[in-house]
Coordinates of C-alpha atoms in Angstrom, one line a residue:
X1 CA 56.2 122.0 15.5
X2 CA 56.8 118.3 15.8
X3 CA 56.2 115.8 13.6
X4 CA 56.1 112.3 13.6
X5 CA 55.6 108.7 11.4
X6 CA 55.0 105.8 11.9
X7 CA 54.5 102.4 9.6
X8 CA 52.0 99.7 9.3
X9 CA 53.3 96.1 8.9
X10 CA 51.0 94.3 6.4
X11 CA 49.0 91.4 7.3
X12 CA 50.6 87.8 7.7
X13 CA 48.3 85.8 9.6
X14 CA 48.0 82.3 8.3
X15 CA 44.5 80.1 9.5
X16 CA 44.9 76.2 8.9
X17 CA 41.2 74.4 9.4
X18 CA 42.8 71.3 8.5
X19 CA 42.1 69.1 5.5
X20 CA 38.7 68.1 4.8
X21 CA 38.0 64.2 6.6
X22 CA 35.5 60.8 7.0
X23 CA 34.8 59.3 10.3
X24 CA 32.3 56.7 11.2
X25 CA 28.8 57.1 13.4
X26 CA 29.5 58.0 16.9
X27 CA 33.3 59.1 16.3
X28 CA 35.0 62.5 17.1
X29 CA 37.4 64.4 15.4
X30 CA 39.8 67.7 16.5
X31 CA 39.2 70.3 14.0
X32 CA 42.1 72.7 12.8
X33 CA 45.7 72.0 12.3
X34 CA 48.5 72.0 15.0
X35 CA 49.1 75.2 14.9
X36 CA 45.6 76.5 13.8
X37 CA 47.1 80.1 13.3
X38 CA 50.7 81.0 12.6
X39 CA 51.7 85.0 11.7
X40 CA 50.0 87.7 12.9
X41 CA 50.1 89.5 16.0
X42 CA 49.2 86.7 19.0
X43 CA 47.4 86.4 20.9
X44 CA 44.6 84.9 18.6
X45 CA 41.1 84.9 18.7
X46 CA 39.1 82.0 17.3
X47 CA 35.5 81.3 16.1
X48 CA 34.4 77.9 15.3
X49 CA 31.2 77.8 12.7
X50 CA 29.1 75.7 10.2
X51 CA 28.6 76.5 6.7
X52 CA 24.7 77.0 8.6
X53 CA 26.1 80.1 10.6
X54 CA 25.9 77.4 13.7
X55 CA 28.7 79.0 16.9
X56 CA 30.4 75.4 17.4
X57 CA 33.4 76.8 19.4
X58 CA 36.1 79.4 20.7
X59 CA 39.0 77.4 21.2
X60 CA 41.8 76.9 18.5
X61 CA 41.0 73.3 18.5
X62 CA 37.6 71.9 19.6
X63 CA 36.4 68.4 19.0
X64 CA 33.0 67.7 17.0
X65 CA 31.0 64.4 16.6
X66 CA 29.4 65.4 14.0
X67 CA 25.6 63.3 12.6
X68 CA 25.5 64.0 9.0
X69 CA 28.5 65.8 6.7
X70 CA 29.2 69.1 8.0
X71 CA 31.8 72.0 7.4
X72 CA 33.6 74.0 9.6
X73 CA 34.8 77.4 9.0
X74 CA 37.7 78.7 11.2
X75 CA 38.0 82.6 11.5
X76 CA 41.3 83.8 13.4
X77 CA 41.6 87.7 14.5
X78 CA 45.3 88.6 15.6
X79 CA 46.2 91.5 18.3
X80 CA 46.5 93.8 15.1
X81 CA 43.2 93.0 13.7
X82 CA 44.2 91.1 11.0
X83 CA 41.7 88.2 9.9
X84 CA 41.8 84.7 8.1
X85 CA 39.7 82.1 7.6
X86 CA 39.9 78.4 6.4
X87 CA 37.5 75.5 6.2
X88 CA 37.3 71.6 6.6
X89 CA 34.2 69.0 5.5
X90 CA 33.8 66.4 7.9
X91 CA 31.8 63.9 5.7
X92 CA 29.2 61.6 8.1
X93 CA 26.8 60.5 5.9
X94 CA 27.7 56.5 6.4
X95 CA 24.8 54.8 7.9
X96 CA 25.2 51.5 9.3
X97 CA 22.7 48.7 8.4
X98 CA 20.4 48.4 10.9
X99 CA 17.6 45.7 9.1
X100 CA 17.0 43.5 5.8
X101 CA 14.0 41.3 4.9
X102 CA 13.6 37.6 4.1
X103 CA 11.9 37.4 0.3
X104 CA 11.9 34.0 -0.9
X105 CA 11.0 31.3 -0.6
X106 CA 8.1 31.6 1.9
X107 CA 8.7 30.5 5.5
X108 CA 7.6 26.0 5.6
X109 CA 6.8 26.3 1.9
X110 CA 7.7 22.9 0.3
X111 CA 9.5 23.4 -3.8
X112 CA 10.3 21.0 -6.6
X113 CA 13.8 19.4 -5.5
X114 CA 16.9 20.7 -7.4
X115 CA 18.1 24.5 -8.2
X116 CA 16.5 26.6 -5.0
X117 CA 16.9 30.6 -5.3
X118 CA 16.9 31.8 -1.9
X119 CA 16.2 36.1 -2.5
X120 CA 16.5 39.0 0.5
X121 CA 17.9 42.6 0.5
X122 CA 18.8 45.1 2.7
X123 CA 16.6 47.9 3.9
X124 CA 19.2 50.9 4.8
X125 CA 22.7 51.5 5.3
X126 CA 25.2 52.9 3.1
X127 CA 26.7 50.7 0.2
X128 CA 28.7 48.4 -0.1
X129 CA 26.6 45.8 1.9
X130 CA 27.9 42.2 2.2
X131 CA 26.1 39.3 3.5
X132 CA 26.8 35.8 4.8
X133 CA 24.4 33.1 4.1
X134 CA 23.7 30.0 6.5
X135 CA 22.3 27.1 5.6
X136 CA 21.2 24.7 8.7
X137 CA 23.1 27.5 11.0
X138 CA 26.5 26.7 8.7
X139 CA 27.6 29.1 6.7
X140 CA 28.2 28.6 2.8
X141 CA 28.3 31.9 1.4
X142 CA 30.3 34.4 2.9
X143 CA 31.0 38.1 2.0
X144 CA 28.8 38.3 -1.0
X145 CA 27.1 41.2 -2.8
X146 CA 24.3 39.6 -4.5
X147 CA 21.3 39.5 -2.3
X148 CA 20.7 36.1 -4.1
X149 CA 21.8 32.7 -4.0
X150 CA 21.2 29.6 -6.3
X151 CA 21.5 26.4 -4.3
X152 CA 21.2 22.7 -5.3
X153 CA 19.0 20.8 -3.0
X154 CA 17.8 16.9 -3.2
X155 CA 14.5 15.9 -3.1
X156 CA 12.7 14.8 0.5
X157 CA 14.7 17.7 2.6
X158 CA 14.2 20.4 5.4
X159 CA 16.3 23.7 6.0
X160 CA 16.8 26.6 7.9
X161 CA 18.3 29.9 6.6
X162 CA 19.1 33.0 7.4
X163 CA 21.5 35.6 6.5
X164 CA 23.7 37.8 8.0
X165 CA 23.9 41.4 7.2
X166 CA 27.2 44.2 7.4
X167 CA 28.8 47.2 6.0
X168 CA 32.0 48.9 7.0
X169 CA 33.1 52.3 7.2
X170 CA 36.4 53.8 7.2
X171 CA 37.5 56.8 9.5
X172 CA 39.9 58.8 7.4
X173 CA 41.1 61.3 10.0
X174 CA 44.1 63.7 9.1
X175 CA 46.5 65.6 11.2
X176 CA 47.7 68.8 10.5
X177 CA 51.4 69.6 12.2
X178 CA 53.2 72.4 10.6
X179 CA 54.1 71.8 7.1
X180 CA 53.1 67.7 7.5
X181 CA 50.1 65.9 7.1
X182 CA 49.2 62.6 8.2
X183 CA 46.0 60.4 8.0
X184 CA 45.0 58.2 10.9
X185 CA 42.5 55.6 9.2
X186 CA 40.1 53.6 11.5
X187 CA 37.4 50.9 10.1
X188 CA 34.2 50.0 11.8
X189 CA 32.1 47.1 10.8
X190 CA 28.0 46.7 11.5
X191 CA 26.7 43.6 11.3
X192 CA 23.2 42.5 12.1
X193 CA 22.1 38.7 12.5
X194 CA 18.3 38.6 12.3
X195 CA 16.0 40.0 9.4
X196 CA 12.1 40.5 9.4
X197 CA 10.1 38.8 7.2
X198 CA 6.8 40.2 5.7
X199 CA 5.0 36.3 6.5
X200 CA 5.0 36.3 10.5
X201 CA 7.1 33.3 10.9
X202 CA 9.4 33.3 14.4
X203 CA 12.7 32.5 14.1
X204 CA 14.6 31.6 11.4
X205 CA 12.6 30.3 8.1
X206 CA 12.3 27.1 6.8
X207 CA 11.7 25.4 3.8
X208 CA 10.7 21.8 2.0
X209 CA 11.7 19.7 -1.0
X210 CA 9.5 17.7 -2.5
X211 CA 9.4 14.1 -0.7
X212 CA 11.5 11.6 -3.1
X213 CA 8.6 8.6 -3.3
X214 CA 5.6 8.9 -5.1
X215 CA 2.4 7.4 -3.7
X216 CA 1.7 4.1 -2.3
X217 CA -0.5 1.3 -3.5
X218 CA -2.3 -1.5 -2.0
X219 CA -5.4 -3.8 -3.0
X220 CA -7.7 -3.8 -0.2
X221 CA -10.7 -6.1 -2.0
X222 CA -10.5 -8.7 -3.1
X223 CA -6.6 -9.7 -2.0
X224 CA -4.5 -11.1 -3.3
X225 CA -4.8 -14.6 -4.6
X226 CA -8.5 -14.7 -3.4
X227 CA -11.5 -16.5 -4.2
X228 CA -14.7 -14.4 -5.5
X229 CA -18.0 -16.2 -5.8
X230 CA -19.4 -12.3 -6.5
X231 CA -21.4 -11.9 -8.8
X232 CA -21.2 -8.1 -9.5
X233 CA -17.5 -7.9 -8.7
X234 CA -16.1 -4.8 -6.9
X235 CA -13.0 -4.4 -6.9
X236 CA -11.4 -1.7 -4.1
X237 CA -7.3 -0.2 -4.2
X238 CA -5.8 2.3 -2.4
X239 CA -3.9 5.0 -3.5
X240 CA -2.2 7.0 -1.1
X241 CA 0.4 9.8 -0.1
X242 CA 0.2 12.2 2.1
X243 CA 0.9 15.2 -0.1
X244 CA -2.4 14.1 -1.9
X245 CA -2.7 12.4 -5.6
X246 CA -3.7 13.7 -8.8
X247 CA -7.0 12.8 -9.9
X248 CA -5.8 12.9 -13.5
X249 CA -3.0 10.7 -13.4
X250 CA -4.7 7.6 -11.9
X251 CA -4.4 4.8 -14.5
X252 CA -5.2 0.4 -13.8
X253 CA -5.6 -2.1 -15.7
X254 CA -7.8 -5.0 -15.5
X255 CA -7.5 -8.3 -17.6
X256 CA -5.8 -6.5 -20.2
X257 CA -8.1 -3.2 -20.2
X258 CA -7.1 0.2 -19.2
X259 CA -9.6 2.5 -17.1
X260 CA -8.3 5.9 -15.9
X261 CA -10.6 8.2 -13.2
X262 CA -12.7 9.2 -15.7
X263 CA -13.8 6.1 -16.9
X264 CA -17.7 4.8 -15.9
X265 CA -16.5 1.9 -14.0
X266 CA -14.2 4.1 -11.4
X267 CA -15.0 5.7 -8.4
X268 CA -12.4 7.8 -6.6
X269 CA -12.5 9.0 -3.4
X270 CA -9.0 9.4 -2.2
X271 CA -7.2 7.0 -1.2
X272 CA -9.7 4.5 -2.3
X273 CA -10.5 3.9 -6.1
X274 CA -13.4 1.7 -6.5
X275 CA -13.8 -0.5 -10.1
X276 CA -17.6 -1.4 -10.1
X277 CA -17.4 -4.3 -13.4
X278 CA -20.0 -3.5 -15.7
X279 CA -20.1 -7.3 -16.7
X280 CA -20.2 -10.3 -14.8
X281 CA -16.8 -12.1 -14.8
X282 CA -16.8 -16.0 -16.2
X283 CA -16.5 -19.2 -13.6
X284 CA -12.8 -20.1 -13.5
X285 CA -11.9 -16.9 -14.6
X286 CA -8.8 -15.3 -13.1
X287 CA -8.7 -11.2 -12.9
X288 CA -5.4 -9.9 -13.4
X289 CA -5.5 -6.1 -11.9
X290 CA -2.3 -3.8 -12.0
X291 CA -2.3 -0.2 -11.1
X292 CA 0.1 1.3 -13.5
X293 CA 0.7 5.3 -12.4
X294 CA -0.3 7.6 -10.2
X295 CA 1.6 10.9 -8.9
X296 CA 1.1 12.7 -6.3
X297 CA 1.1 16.8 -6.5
X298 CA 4.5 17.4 -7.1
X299 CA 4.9 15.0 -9.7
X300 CA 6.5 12.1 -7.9
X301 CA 5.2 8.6 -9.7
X302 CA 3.3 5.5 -7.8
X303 CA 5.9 4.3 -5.4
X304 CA 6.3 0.9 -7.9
X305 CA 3.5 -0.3 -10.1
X306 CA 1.5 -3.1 -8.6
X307 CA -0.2 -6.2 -9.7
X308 CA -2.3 -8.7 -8.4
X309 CA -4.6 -11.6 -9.3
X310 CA -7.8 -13.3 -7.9
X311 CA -9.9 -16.1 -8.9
X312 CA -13.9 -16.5 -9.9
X313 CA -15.4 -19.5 -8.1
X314 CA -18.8 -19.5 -9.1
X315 CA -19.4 -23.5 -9.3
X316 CA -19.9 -25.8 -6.5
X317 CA -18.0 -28.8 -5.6
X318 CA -18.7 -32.1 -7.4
X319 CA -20.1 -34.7 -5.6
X320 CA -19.3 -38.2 -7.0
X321 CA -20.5 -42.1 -5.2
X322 CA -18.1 -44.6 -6.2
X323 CA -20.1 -47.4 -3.7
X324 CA -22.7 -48.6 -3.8
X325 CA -23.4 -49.3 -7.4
X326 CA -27.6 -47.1 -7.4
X327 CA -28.4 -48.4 -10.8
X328 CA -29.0 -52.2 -9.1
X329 CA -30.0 -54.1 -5.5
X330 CA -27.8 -53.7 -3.2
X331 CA -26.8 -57.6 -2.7
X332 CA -23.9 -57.0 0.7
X333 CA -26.6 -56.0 3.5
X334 CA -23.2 -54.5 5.0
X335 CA -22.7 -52.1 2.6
X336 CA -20.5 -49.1 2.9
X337 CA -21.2 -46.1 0.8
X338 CA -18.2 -44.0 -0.6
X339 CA -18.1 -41.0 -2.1
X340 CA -15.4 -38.4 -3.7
X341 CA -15.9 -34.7 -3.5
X342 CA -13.7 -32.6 -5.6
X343 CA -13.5 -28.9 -6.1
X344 CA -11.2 -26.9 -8.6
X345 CA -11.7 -23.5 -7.0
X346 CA -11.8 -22.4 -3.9
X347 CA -11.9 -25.8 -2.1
X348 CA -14.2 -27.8 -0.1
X349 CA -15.0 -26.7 3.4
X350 CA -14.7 -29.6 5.0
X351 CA -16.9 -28.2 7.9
X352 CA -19.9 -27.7 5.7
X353 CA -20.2 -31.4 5.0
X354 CA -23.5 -33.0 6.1
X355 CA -24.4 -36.4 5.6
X356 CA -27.5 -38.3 6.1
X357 CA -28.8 -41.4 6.1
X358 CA -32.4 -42.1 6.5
X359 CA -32.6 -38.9 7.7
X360 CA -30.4 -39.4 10.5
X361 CA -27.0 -37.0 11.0
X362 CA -24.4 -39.8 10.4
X363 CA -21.7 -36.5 9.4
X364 CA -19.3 -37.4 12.0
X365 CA -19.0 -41.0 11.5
X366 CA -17.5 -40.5 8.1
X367 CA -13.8 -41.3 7.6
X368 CA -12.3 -38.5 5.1
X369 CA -8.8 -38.8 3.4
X370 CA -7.7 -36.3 0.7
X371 CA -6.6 -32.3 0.8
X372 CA -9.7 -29.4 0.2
X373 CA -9.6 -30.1 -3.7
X374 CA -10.1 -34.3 -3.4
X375 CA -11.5 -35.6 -0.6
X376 CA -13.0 -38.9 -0.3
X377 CA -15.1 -39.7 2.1
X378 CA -16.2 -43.5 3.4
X379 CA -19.1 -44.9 5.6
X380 CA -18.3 -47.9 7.7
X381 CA -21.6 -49.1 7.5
X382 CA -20.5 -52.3 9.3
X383 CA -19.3 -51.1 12.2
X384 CA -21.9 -48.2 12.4
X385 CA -25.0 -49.6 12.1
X386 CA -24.3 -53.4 11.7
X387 CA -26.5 -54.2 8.4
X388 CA -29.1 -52.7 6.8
X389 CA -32.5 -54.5 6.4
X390 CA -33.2 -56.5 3.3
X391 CA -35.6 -55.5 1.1
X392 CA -34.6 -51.9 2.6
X393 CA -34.4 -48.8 0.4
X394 CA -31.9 -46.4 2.1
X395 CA -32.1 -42.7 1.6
X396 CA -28.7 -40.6 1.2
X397 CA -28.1 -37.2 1.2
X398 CA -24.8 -35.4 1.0
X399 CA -24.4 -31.3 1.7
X400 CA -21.2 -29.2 1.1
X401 CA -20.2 -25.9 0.2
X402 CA -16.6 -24.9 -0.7
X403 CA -14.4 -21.8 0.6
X404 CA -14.8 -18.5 -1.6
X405 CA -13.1 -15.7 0.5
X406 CA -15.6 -12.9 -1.0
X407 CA -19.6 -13.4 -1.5
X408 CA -21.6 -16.6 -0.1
X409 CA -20.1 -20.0 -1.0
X410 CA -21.6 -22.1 -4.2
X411 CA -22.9 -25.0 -2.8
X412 CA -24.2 -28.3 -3.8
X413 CA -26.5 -31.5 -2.5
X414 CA -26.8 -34.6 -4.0
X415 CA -29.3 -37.0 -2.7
X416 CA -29.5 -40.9 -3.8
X417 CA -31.0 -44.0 -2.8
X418 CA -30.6 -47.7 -3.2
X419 CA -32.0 -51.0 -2.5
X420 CA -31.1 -54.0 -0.8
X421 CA -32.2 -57.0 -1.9
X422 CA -35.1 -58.6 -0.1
X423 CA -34.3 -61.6 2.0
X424 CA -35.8 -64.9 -0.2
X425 CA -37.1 -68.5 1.7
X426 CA -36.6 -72.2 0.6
X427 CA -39.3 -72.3 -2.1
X428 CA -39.3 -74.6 -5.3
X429 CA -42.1 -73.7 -8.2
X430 CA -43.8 -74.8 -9.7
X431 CA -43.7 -78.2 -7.8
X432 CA -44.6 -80.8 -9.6
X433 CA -43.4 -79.7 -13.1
X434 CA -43.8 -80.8 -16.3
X435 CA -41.2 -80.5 -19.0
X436 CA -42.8 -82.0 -22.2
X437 CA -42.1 -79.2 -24.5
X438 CA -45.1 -77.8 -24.2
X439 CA -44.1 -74.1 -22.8
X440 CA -46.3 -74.7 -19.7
X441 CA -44.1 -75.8 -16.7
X442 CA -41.0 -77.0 -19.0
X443 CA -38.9 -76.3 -16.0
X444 CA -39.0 -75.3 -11.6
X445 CA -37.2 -72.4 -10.0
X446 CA -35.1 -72.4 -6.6
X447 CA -35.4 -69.8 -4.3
X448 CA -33.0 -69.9 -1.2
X449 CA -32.1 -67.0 1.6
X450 CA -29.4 -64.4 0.2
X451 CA -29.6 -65.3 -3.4
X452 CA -29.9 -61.5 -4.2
X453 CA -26.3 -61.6 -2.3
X454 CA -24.9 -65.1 -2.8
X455 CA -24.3 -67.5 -5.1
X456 CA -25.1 -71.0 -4.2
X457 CA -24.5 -74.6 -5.0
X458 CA -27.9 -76.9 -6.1
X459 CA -27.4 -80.5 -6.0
X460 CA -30.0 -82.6 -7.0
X461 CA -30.4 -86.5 -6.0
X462 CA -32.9 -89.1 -6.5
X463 CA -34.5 -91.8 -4.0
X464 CA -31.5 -93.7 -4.2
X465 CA -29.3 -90.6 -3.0
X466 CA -27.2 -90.6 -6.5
X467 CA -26.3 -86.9 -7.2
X468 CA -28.0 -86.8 -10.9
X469 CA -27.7 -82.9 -11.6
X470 CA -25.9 -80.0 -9.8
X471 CA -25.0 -76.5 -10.8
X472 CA -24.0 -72.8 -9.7
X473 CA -27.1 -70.5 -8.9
X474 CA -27.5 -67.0 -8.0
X475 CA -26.8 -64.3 -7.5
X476 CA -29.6 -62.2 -8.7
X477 CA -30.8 -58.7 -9.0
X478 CA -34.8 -59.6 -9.5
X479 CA -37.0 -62.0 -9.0
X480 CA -37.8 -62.2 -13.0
X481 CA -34.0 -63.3 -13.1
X482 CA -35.1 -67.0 -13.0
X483 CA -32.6 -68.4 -15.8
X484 CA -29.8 -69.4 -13.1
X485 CA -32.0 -71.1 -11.0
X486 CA -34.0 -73.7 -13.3
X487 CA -33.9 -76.9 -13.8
X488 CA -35.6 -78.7 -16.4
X489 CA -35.3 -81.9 -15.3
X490 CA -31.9 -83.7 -16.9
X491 CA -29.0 -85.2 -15.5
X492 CA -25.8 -83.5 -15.2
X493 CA -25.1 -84.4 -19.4
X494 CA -28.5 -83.0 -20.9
X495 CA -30.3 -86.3 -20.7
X496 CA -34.2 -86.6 -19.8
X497 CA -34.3 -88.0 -16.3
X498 CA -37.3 -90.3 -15.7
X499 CA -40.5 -88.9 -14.0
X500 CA -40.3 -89.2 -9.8
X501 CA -39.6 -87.3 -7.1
X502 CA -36.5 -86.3 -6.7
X503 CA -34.4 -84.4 -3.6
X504 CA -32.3 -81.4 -3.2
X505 CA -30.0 -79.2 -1.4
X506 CA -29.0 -75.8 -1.8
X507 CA -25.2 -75.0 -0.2
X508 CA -24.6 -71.6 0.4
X509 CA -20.7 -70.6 1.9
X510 CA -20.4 -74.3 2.1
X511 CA -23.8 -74.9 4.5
X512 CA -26.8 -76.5 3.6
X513 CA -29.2 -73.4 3.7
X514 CA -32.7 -75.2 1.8
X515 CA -33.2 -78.8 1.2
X516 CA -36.6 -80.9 0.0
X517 CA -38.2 -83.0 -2.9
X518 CA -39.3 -82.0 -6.1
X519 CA -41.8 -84.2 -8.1
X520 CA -40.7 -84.2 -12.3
X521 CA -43.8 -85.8 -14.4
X522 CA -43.9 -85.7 -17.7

């Protein structure tokens, strides 16, 4: 017989998958270590598959790319049939940002002025995400967490922002070489510049601060410093800013009294507020109007409170003659006529001065002197129409109007007349005379040319040519004025002169303008 033995070496094979590693989208790693399989009978068979029963490979060290975290299980058969098997995770499960969103403010809205929260966030990728924030396409926030910031902004301002988006990932990748490991580590960063917004605005967003001045005012009616011959005053200012003004905060004041919007006497229709008075205002009155406050919607105040002041001219101009005197004859025949015109309002409008005499247009040929508060004004009569006519009674009539800005001007007419005194002839009465005491005759009257005008010199002489009586006569304003011109038949010292016919002369500027007898008998 023959017998034999024989003996089995136990099992030594060894499988290394590696140690379990990190890599980044879109990177590769070589699975297993260098060796994969040591002991054992060689040559080695391999078998590369998931924890999902997936085949992935044959070789001792194939290279995976793997999408989300996977493991790999090694299995090694030697020549003797001895197995092993040994496993490595490859985590994948970063995921890069790919978009974030814009959430406040909204795209051109405009915000009080001062602290400005500017709010995003992120819509995937794996954490930690950092973000730089731009301002005006200048960055002043970088590498941040918070998907917030808090920034101080003045009033009256426009920006852009945007923010810019990233997260990193880190390849840890190990070798296996015998009895030694090493890591090979490898960073990746994703960044994206541009972020959707849920409003439809293109481009970057922008935003507004409040503008820094309130609204603007101006008085449109009456102006300033005006004249108002109204006599239902209306009184228009506007109020404006483009942003719009609040209705509520609308406040003037007008000689002292404050009306708001509400109030019966406003009307507001932006810009314009309209004060309607409810009373009349007084002749000479002046109307002091301020508007105190208005804002506009964001709060901002009336630019700078404004007054102003007009005037009430309600009384014409005052007409006064200073020549001739119209309570008496006119005695000069040449007579100019002056008058003053005086206004303490508006002023005169010289224009609307008319001026008439006997109904004829004599406006033009008046010589004024004086300002639009004083004026006088002189007619030449002399040199415009020579003399006027004795006995004449002259017609005057003087026009004007002064110079209100608002409403129709107050205007006044003053019409006069006067007399010149009628031309007289050489006359003596009564002639004879007889001045015996008895009231009847006691005494004659002269009449000579011009004595409504002139004085005059009587001389009186008898047969002999002896000057016995002479005196001043004239001027007079009526004939009843005889007391001047008498004579009652006495010598220059009072005495009685003797009954007879006596002669006379009357001088007038030094010429003889009436000479004759007069017969005295007693």
């Amino acid at each position: 017989d023959t017998c034999w033995s024989f003996i089995t070496p136990p099992c030594g094979l060894i499988v290394n998958a590696c140690e379990d590693a990190y890599i980044c989208p879109g990177d590769e790693i070589t699975l297993g270590g260098i060796p994969s399989a040591t002991g054992g009978i060689e040559p080695y068979r391999y078998l590369w598959i998931t924890s999902n029963n997936d085949t992935v490979d044959t070789i001792a060290n194939p290279v995976v790319s793997p999408d989300t975290t996977t493991t790999y299980i090694l299995f090694v058969r030697d020549s003797y049939g001895c197995t092993d098997s040994d496993t490595i995770t490859v985590f994948a499960d970063f995921h890069q940002v790919t978009s974030g969103e814009y959430i406040y403010p909204p795209a051109d809205t405009t915000l009080p002025p001062g602290p400005i929260t500017l709010i995003w966030h992120n819509i995937d990728g794996t954490l930690p995400i950092y973000y730089n924030l731009y301002l005006d396409d200048t960055i002043i926030r970088e590498n941040i967490l918070d998907t917030f910031v808090v920034i101080d902004i003045p009033c009256g301002e426009t920006h852009t922002w945007s923010v810019e988006l990233y997260n990193i990932c880190y390849d840890t990748i190990p070798h296996c070489e015998g009895d030694s490991i090493w890591y090979q580590t490898d960073s990746s960063i994703y960044i994206i510049d541009s972020m959707s917004n849920p409003w439809g605005w293109s481009g970057n967003p922008i935003f507004h601060t409040y503008p820094c001045t309130g609204p603007v005012a101006s008085f449109e009616h009456p102006f300033d410093s005006a004249f108002s011959s109204c006599q239902n005053d209306t009184i228009i200012l506007s109020i404006y800013d483009s942003d719009g003004v609040v209705d509520s905060s609308i406040t003037i004041t007008i000689n002292g009294i404050t009306y708001t919007g509400e109030s019966s006497e406003i009307q507001w229709s932006e810009p314009t507020l309209t004060y309607i008075s409810s009373t009349e205002f007084a002749d000479g009155q002046t109307v002091s109007v301020c508007i105190d406050s208005a804002n506009d919607i964001y709060g901002n105040p009336l630019n700078s409170p404004q007054c102003w002041e007009y005037y009430i001219d309600k009384a014409p101009p005052r007409i006064d003659v200073i020549e001739p005197d119209t309570t008496v004859n006119v005695r000069n025949y040449e007579q100019n006529i002056t008058f003053d015109i005086s206004d303490r309002g508006s002023g005169i409008d010289i224009s609307s001065i008319t001026y008439y005499i006997n109904g004829v247009n004599q406006t033009e040929n008046l010589v004024l002197t004086g300002n639009s508060e004083n004026l006088r004004c002189n007619f030449n009569t002399r040199d415009i129409l020579g003399q006027f006519v004795p006995g004449e009674t002259v017609f005057v009539s003087i026009a004007v109007c002064d110079s209100p800005d608002f409403c129709a001007p107050n205007c006044s007419q003053l019409d006069f007349t006067f007399i010149t005194v009628p031309e007289a002839a050489c006359y003596v009465h009564p002639n004879p005379f007889t001045p015996d005491g008895n009231n009847i005759n006691d005494f004659t009257v002269f009449d000579y040319p011009s004595m409504f005008a002139k004085e005059a010199t009587i001389k009186i002489f008898n047969l002999r040519g002896v000057e016995v009586f002479s005196k001043n006569i004239g001027p007079i304003d009526d004939y009843s004025e005889q007391g001047r011109r008498q004579w009652n038949g006495t010598d220059g010292n009072g005495k009685k002169l003797p009954d007879g016919i006596y002669m006379y002369i009357i001088i007038v500027d030094g010429e003889v303008v009436c000479n004759g007898t007069v017969v005295l008998a007693r």
